[in-house]
CSV table of C-alpha atoms and ligand atoms in Angstrom, one decimal:
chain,number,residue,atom,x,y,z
A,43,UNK,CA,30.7,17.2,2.5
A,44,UNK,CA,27.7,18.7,2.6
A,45,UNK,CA,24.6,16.3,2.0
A,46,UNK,CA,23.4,17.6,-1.8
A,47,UNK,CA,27.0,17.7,-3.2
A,48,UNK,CA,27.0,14.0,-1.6
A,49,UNK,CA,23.7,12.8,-3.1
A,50,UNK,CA,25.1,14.9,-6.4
A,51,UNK,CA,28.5,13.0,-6.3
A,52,UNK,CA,26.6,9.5,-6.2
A,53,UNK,CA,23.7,10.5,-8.8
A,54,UNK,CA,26.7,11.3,-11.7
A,55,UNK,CA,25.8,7.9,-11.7
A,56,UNK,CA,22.7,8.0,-12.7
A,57,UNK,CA,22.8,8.1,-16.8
A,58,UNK,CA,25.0,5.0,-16.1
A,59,UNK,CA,22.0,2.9,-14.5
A,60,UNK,CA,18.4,4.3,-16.4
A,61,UNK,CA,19.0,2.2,-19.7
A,62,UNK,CA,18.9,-0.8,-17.7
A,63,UNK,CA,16.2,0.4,-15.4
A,64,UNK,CA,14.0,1.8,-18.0
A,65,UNK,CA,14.2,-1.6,-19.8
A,66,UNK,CA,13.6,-3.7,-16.4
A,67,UNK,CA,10.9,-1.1,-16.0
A,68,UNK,CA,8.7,-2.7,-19.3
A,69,UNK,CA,9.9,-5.7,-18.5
A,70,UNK,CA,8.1,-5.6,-15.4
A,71,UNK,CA,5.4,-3.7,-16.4
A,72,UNK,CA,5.3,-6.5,-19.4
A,73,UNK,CA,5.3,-9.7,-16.7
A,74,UNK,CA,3.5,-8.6,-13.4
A,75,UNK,CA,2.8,-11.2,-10.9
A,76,UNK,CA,-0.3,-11.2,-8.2
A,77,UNK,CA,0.2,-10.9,-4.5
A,78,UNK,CA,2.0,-13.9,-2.9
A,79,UNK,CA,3.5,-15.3,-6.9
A,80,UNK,CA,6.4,-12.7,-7.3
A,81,UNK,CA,8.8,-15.2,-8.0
A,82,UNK,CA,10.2,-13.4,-11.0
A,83,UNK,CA,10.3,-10.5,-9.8
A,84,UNK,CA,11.9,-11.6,-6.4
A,85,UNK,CA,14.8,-13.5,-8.6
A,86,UNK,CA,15.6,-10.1,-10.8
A,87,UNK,CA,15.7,-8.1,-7.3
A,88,UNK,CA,17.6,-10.6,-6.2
A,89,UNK,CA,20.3,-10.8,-8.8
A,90,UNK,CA,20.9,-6.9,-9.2
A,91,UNK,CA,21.4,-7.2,-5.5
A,92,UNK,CA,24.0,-9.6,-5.3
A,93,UNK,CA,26.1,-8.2,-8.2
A,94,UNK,CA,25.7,-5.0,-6.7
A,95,UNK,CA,27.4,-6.4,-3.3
A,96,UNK,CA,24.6,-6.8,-1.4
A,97,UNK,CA,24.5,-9.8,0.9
A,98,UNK,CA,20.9,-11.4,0.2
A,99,UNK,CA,18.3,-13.1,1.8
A,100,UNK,CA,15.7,-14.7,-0.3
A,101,UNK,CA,12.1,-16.3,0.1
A,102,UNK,CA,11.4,-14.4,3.2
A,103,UNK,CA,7.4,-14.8,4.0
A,104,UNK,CA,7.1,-16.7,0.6
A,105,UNK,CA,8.7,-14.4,-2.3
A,106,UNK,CA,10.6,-11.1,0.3
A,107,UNK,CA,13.9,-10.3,-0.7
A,108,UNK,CA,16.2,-8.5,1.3
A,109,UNK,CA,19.9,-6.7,0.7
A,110,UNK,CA,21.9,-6.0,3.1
A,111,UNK,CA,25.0,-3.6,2.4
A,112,UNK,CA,27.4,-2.7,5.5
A,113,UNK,CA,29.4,0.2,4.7
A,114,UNK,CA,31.1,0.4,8.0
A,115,UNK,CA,29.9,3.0,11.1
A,116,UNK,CA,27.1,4.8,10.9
A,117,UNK,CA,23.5,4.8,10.5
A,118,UNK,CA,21.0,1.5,9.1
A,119,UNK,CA,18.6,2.6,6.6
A,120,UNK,CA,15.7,0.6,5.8
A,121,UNK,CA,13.9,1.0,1.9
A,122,UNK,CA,11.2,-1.1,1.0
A,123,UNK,CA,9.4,-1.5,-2.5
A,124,UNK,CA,5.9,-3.9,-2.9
A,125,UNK,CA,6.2,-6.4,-5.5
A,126,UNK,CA,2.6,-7.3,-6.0
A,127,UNK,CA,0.3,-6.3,-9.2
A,128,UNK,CA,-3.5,-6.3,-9.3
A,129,UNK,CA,-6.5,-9.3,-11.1
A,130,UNK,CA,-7.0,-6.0,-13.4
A,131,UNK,CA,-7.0,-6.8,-17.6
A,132,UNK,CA,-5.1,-3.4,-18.7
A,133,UNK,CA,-6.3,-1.2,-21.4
A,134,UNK,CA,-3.2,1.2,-21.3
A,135,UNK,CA,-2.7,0.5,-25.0
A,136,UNK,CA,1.4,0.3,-24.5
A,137,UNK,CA,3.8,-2.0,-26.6
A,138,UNK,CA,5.1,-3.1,-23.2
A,139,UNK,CA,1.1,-3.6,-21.4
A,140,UNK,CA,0.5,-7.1,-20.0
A,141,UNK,CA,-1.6,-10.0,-21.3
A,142,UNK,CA,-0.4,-12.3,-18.7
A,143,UNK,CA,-3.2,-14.2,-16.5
A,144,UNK,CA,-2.6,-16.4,-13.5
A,145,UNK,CA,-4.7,-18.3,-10.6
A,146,UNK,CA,-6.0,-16.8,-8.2
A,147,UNK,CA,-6.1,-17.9,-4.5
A,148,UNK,CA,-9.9,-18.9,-5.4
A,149,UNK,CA,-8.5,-21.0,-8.4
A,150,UNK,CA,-10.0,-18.4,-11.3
A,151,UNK,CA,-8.0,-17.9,-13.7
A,152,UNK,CA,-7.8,-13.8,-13.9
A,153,UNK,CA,-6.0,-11.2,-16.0
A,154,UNK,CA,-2.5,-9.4,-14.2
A,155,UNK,CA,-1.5,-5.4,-14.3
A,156,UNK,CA,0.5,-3.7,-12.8
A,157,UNK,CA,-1.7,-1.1,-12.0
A,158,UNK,CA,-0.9,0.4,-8.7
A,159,UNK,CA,2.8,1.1,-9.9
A,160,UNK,CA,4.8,-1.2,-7.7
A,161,UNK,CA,6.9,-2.1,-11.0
A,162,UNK,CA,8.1,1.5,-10.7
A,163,UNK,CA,9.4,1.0,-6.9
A,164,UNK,CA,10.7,-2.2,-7.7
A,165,UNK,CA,13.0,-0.5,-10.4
A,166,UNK,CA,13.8,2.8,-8.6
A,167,UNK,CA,14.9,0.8,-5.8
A,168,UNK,CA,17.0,-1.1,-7.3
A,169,UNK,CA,18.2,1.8,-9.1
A,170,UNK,CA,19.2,3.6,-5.6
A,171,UNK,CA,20.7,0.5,-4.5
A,172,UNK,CA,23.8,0.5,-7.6
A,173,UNK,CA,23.6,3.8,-7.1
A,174,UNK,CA,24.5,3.6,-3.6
A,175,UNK,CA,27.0,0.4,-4.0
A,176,UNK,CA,29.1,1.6,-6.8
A,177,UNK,CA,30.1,5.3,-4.5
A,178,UNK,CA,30.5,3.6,-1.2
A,179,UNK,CA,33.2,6.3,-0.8
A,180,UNK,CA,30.7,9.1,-0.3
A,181,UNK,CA,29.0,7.5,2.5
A,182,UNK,CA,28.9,5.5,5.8
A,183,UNK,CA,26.5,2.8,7.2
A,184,UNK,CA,24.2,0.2,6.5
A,185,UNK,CA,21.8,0.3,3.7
A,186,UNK,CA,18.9,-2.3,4.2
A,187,UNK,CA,16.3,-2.8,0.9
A,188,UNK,CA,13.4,-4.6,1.4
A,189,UNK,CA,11.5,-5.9,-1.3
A,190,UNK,CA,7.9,-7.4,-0.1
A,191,UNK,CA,5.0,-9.1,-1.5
A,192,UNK,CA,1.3,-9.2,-1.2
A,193,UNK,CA,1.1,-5.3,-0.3
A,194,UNK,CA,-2.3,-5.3,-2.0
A,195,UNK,CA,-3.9,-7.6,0.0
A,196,UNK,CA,-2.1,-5.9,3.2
A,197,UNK,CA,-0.6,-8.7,4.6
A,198,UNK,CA,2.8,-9.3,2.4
A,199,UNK,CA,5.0,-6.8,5.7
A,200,UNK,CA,3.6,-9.2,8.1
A,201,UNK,CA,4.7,-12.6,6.1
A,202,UNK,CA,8.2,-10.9,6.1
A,203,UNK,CA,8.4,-10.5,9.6
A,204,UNK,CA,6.5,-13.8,10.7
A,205,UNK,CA,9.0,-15.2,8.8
A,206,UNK,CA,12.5,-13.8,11.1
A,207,UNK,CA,12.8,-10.4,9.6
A,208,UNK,CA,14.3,-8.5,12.6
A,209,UNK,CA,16.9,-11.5,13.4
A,210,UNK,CA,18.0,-11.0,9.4
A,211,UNK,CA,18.5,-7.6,9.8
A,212,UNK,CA,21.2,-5.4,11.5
A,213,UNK,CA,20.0,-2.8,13.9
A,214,UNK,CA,17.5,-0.1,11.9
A,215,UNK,CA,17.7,3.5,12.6
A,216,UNK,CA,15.0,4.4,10.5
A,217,UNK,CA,12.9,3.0,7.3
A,218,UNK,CA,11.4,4.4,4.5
A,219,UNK,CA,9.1,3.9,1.4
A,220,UNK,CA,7.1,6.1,-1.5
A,221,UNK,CA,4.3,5.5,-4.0
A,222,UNK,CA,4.1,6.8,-7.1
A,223,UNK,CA,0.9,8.3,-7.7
A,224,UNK,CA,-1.5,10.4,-10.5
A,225,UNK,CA,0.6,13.6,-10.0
A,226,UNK,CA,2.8,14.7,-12.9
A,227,UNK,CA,5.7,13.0,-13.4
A,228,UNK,CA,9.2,15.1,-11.6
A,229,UNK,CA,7.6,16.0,-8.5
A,230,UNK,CA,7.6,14.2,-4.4
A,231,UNK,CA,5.3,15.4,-2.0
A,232,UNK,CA,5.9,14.7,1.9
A,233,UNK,CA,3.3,14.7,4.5
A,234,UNK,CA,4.2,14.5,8.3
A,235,UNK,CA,1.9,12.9,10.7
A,236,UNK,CA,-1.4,10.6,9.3
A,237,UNK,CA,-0.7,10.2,5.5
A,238,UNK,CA,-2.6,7.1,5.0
A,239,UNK,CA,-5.5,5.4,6.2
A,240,UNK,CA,-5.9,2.4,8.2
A,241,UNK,CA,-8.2,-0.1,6.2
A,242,UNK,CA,-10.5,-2.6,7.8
A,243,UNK,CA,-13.0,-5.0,6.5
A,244,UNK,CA,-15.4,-6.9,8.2
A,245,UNK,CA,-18.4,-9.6,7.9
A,246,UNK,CA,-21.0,-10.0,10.4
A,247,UNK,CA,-23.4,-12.7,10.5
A,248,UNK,CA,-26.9,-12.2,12.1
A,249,UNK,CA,-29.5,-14.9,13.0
A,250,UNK,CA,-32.4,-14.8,12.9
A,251,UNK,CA,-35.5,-17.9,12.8
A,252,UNK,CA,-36.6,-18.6,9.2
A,253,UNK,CA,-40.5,-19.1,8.0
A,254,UNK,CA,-42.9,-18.3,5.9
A,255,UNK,CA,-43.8,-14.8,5.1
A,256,UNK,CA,-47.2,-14.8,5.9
A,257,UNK,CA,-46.1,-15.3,9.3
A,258,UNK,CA,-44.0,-13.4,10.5
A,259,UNK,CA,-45.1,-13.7,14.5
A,260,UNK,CA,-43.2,-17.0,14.1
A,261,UNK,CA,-40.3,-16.3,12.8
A,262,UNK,CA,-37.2,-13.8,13.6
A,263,UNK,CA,-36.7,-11.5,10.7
A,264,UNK,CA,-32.9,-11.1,9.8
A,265,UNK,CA,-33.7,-8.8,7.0
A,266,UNK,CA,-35.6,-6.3,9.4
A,267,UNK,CA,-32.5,-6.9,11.6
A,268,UNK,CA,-29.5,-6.1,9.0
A,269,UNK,CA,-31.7,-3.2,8.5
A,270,UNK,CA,-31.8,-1.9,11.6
A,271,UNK,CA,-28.1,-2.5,12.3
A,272,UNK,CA,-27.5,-0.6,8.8
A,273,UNK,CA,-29.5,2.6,9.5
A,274,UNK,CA,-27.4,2.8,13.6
A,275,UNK,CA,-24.2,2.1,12.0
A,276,UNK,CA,-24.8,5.5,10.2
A,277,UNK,CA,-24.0,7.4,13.7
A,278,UNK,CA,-20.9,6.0,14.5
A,279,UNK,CA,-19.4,8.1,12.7
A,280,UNK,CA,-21.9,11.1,13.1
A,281,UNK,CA,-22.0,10.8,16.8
A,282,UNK,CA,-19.2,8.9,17.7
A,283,UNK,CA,-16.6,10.2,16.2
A,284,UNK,CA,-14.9,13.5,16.8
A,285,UNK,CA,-15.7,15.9,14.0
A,286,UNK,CA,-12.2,16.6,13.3
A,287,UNK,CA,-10.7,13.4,12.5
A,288,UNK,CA,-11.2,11.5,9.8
A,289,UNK,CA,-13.1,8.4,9.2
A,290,UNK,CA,-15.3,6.1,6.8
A,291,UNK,CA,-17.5,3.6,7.6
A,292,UNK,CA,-19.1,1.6,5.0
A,293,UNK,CA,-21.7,-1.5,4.6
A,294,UNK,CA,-20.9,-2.4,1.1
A,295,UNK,CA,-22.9,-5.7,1.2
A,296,UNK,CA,-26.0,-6.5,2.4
A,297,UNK,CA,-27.2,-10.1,1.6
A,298,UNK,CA,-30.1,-12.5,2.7
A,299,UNK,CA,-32.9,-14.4,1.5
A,300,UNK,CA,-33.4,-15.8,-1.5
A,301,UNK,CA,-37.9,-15.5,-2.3
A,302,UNK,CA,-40.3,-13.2,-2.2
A,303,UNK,CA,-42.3,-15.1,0.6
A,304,UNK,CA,-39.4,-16.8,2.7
A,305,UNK,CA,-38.1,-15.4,5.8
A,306,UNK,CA,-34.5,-16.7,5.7
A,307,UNK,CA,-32.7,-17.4,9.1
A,308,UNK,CA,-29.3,-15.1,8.2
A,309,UNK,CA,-28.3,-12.2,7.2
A,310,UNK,CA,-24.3,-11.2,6.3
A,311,UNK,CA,-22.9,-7.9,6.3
A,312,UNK,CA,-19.6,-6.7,4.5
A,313,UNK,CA,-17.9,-3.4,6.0
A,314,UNK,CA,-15.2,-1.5,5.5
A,315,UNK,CA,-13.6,1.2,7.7
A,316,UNK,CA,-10.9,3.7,7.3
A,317,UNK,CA,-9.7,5.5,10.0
A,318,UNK,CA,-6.1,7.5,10.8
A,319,UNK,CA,-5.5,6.6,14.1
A,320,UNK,CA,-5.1,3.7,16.3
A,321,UNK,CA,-7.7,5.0,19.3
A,322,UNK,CA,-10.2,5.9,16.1
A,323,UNK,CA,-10.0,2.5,14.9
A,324,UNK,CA,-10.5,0.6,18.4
A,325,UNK,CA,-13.2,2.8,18.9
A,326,UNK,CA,-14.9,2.4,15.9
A,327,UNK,CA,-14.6,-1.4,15.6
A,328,UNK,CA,-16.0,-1.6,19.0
A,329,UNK,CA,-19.0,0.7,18.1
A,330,UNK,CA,-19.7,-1.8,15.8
A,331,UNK,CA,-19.7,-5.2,17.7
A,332,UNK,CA,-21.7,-3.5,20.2
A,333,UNK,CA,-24.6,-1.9,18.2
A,334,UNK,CA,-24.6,-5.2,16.3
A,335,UNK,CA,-24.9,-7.2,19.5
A,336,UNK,CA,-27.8,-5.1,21.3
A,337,UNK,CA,-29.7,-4.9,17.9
A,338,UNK,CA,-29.5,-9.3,17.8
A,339,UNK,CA,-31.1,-8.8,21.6
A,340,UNK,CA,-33.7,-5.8,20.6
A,341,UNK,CA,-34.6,-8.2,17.7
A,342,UNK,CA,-34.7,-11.5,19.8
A,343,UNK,CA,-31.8,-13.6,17.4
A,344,UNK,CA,-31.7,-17.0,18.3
A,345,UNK,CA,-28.0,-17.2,18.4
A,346,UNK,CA,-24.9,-14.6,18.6
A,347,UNK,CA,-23.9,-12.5,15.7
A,348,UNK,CA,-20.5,-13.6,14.5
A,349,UNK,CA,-17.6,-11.3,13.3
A,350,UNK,CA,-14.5,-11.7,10.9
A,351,UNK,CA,-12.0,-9.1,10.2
A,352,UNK,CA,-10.5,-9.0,6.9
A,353,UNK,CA,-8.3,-7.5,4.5
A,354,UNK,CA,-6.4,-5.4,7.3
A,355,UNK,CA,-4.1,-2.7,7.0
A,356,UNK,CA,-2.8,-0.6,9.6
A,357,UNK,CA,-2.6,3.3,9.2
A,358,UNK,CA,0.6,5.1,8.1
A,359,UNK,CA,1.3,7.3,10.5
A,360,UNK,CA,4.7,9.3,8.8
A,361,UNK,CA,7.1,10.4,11.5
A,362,UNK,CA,7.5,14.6,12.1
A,363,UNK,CA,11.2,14.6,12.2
A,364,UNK,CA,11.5,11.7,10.2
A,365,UNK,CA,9.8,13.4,7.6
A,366,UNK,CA,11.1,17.3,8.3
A,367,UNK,CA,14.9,15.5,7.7
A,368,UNK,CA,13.4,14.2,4.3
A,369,UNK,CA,11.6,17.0,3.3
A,370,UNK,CA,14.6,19.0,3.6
A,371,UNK,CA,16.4,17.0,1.7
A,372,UNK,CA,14.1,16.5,-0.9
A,373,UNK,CA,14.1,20.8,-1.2
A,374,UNK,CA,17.5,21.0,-1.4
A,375,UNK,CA,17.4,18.1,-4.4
A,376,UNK,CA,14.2,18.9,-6.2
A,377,UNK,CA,13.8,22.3,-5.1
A,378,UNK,CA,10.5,23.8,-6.5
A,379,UNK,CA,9.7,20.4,-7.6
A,380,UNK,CA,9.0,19.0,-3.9
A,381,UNK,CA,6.1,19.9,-1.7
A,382,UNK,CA,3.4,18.7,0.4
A,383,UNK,CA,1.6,15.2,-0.6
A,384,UNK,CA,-2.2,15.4,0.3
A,385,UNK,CA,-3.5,13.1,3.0
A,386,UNK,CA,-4.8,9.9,1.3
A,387,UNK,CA,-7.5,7.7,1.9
A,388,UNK,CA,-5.6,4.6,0.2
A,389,UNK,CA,-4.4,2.0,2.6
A,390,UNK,CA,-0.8,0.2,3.0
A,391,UNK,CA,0.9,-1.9,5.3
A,392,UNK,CA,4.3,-0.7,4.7
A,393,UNK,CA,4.4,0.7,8.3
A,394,UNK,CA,3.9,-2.9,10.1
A,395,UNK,CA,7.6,-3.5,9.0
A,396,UNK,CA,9.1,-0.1,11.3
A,397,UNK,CA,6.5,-0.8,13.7
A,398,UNK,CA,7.8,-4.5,14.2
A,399,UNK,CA,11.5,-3.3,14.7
A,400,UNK,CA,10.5,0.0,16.6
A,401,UNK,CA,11.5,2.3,14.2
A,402,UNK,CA,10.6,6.2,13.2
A,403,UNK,CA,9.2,5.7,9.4
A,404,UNK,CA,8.2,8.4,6.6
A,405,UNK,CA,6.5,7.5,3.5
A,406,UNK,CA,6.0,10.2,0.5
A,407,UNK,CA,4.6,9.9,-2.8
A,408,UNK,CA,6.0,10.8,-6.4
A,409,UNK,CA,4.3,11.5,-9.6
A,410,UNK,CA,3.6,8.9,-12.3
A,411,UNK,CA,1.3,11.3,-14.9
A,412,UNK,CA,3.1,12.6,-18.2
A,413,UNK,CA,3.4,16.5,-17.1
A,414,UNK,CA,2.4,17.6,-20.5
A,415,UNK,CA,-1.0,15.4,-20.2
A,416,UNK,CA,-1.5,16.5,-16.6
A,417,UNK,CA,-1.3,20.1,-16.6
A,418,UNK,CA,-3.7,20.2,-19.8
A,419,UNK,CA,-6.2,18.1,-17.9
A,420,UNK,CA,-5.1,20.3,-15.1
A,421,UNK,CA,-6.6,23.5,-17.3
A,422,UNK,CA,-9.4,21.7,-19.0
A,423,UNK,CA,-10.6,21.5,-15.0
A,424,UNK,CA,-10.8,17.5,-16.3
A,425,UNK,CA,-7.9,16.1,-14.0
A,426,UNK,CA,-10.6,13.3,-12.4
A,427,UNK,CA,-11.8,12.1,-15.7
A,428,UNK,CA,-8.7,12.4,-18.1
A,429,UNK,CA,-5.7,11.4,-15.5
A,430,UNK,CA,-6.0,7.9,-14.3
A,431,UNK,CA,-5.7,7.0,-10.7
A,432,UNK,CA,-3.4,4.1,-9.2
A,433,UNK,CA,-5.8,0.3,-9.6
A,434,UNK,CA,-7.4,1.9,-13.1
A,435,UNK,CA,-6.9,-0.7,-16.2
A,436,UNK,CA,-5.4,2.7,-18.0
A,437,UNK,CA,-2.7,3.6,-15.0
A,438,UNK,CA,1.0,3.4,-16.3
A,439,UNK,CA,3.3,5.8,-14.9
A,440,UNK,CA,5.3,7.5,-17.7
A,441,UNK,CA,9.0,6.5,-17.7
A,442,UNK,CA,10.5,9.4,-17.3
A,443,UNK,CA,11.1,11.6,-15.7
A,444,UNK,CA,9.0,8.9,-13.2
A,445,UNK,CA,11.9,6.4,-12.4
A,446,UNK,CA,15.0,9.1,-12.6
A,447,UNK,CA,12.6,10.8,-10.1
A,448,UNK,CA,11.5,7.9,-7.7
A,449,UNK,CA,15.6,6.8,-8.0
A,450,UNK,CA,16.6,10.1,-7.1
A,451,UNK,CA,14.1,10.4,-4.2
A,452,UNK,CA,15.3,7.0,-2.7
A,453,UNK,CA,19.0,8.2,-2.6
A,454,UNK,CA,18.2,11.7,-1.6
A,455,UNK,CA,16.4,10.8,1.2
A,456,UNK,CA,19.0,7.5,2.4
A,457,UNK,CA,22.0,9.8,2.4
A,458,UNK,CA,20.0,12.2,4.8
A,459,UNK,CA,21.0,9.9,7.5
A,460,UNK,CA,24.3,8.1,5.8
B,283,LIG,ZN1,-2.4,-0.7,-4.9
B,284,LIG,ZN1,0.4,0.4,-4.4
């Protein structure tokens, strides 16, 4: 049978599984947990699973879930949905927003939202999964779904495979994930090649010699140094970096001294970089321990500069046949409604899991704005200030046709291979 009367045959299902998932939807959207405390969340993915048929692994680096479902020969497909909500208090205004709160990893106590979407993956994959389950007779393979923590803070993928990933699962053939996203609600956009960026952040110490600041001959100025490493920083970018390809390089924080008249003996820069390549990357964070090394010695610092990478996430590089298979799909499903997803500057680390088990990965997004809402915006030329973006306190994807969409997606794109 040809591929879209298959994903046809197995999404008759579909009316049969949104009253649940629309519920689980607000119920989620109602109860969202931070990065790394997704216990309640990991125990409903969980339980669909396992009455679904899926064999299940649980607590996998912390609060991962994965299902396994072998339906004989053929092809392993990998989906994964993140967990994780956001310290965001929401102002959506919903019967169903959040007043939850919870610790921190700092001890603070902070408000919780779901504001990146992640309770609508959660619910559209679990939605493909019974979908996929209960017509095992229009199919062949493995479906593998992977449900991870901690995306926000980027390092939830690598928890999971730390913690024996590849020896849970059977031989993948290829994995896949989406976003939804501030695009109206009923459409998927692909994007072969670099789709995301990769996101680094870093702190740099400098030293210098304290003293007073009538004298500075006896002292060596930090301040003057951050400054200087500041202002050279600027031309990595301009005159490092080839003009076509993409980057950002940012010194969010500056911080030293405390008085008016007191040279203090440190300084700490915070950075961030985004870049859509691996060679960009290494040559970028390079750039920067270099030019912050030679500016300690052209200022005379006392000690070496120190360096700490943080909040990583590695760029999401989407397969071109990988993606061509999906996007073909996707306009044989959605026809008119599918297209191209701009390249974005967001970060995920989605693609450490396929690049742990050596696997060809796509990811595409799908739209979470209520089309009515959108395409007046859209008209009004207002779409930046009336259509909120993923991480605002006012994001809440509609629920449909947002999770009939994302479900559909997940299942479109899975049968493309079994
Ligand atoms: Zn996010
Ligand atoms: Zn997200």
């Amino acid at each position: 049978m040809a591929v879209t009367s298959r994903s046809a045959s197995v999404l008759t299902g579909l009316a049969g599984v949104r009253g649940w998932q629309e519920d689980l939807y607000r119920d989620l959207h109602q109860h969202p947990e931070l990065s790394h405390q997704e216990h309640r969340t990991a125990g409903m993915a969980s339980e669909r699973l396992r009455t679904a048929g899926f064999s299940v692994h649980e607590g996998i680096g912390g609060t991962g879930v994965i299902g396994v479902l072998d339906n004989g020969d053929g092809p392993t497909v990998l989906l994964r949905a993140d967990m994780d909500a956001l310290p965001i208090r929401e102002a959506t205004g919903l019967p169903y927003a959040s007043t939850v709160t919870a610790a921190d990893t700092a001890g603070a106590e902070v408000p919780v939202m779901h504001a990146c979407g992640h309770d609508v993956h959660v619910t559209c994959l679990l939605g493909a999964a019974q979908l996929l389950a209960d017509t095992a007779e229009h199919w062949n393979g493995t479906l593998v779904t992977v449900f991870q923590p901690a995306e926000e803070v980027g390092d939830g993928a690598r928890a999971m495979i730390d913690d024996r990933l590849g020896e849970l699962l059977p031989t993948v053939d290829v994995a896949m994930a989406q976003h939804v996203l501030p695009a109206p609600a009923g459409v998927v956009g692909t994007h072969p090649g670099p789709v995301l960026s990769a996101a680094d952040s870093m702190r740099i110490t400098v030293h210098g010699r304290g003293g007073h600041g009538s004298m500075p001959q006896a002292t060596v100025d930090p301040v003057v140094l951050a400054a200087m490493i500041v202002i050279r920083l600027q031309a990595v970018i301009s005159r490092e970096t080839a003009p076509g390809e993409a980057a950002v390089l940012t010194v969010g924080s500056l911080t030293a001294g405390t008085k008016s008249n007191v040279i203090p003996d440190h300084a700490v820069l915070q950075l961030n970089i985004r870049t859509y390549s691996d060679a960009t990357r290494t040559a970028i964070l390079d750039a920067i321990r270099r030019i912050v090394v030679a500016e300690c010695q052209a200022s005379r610092s006392p000690r070496d500069p120190e360096f700490e990478l943080f909040d990583r996430f590695p760029p999401t590089v989407n397969d071109p046949d990988t993606t061509a298979r999906v996007a073909d799909a996707f306009a044989a499903h959605f026809g008119d409604r599918s297209g191209v997803m701009p390249m974005q500057t967001a970060s995920e680390d989605f693609s450490d899991i396929p690049t742990a088990l050596g696997v060809p990965y796509t990811y595409w997004g799908f739209g979470g704005i209520d089309p009515d809402t959108y395409r007046t915006a859209e008209q009004a030329g207002r779409v930046s200030e009336d259509v909120p973006v993923n991480h605002s306190a006012a994001f809440a994807p509609v629920v449909q046709p947002t999770l009939d969409t994302g479900t559909e997606a997940l299942v479109v794109a899975a049968l493309a291979w079994l």
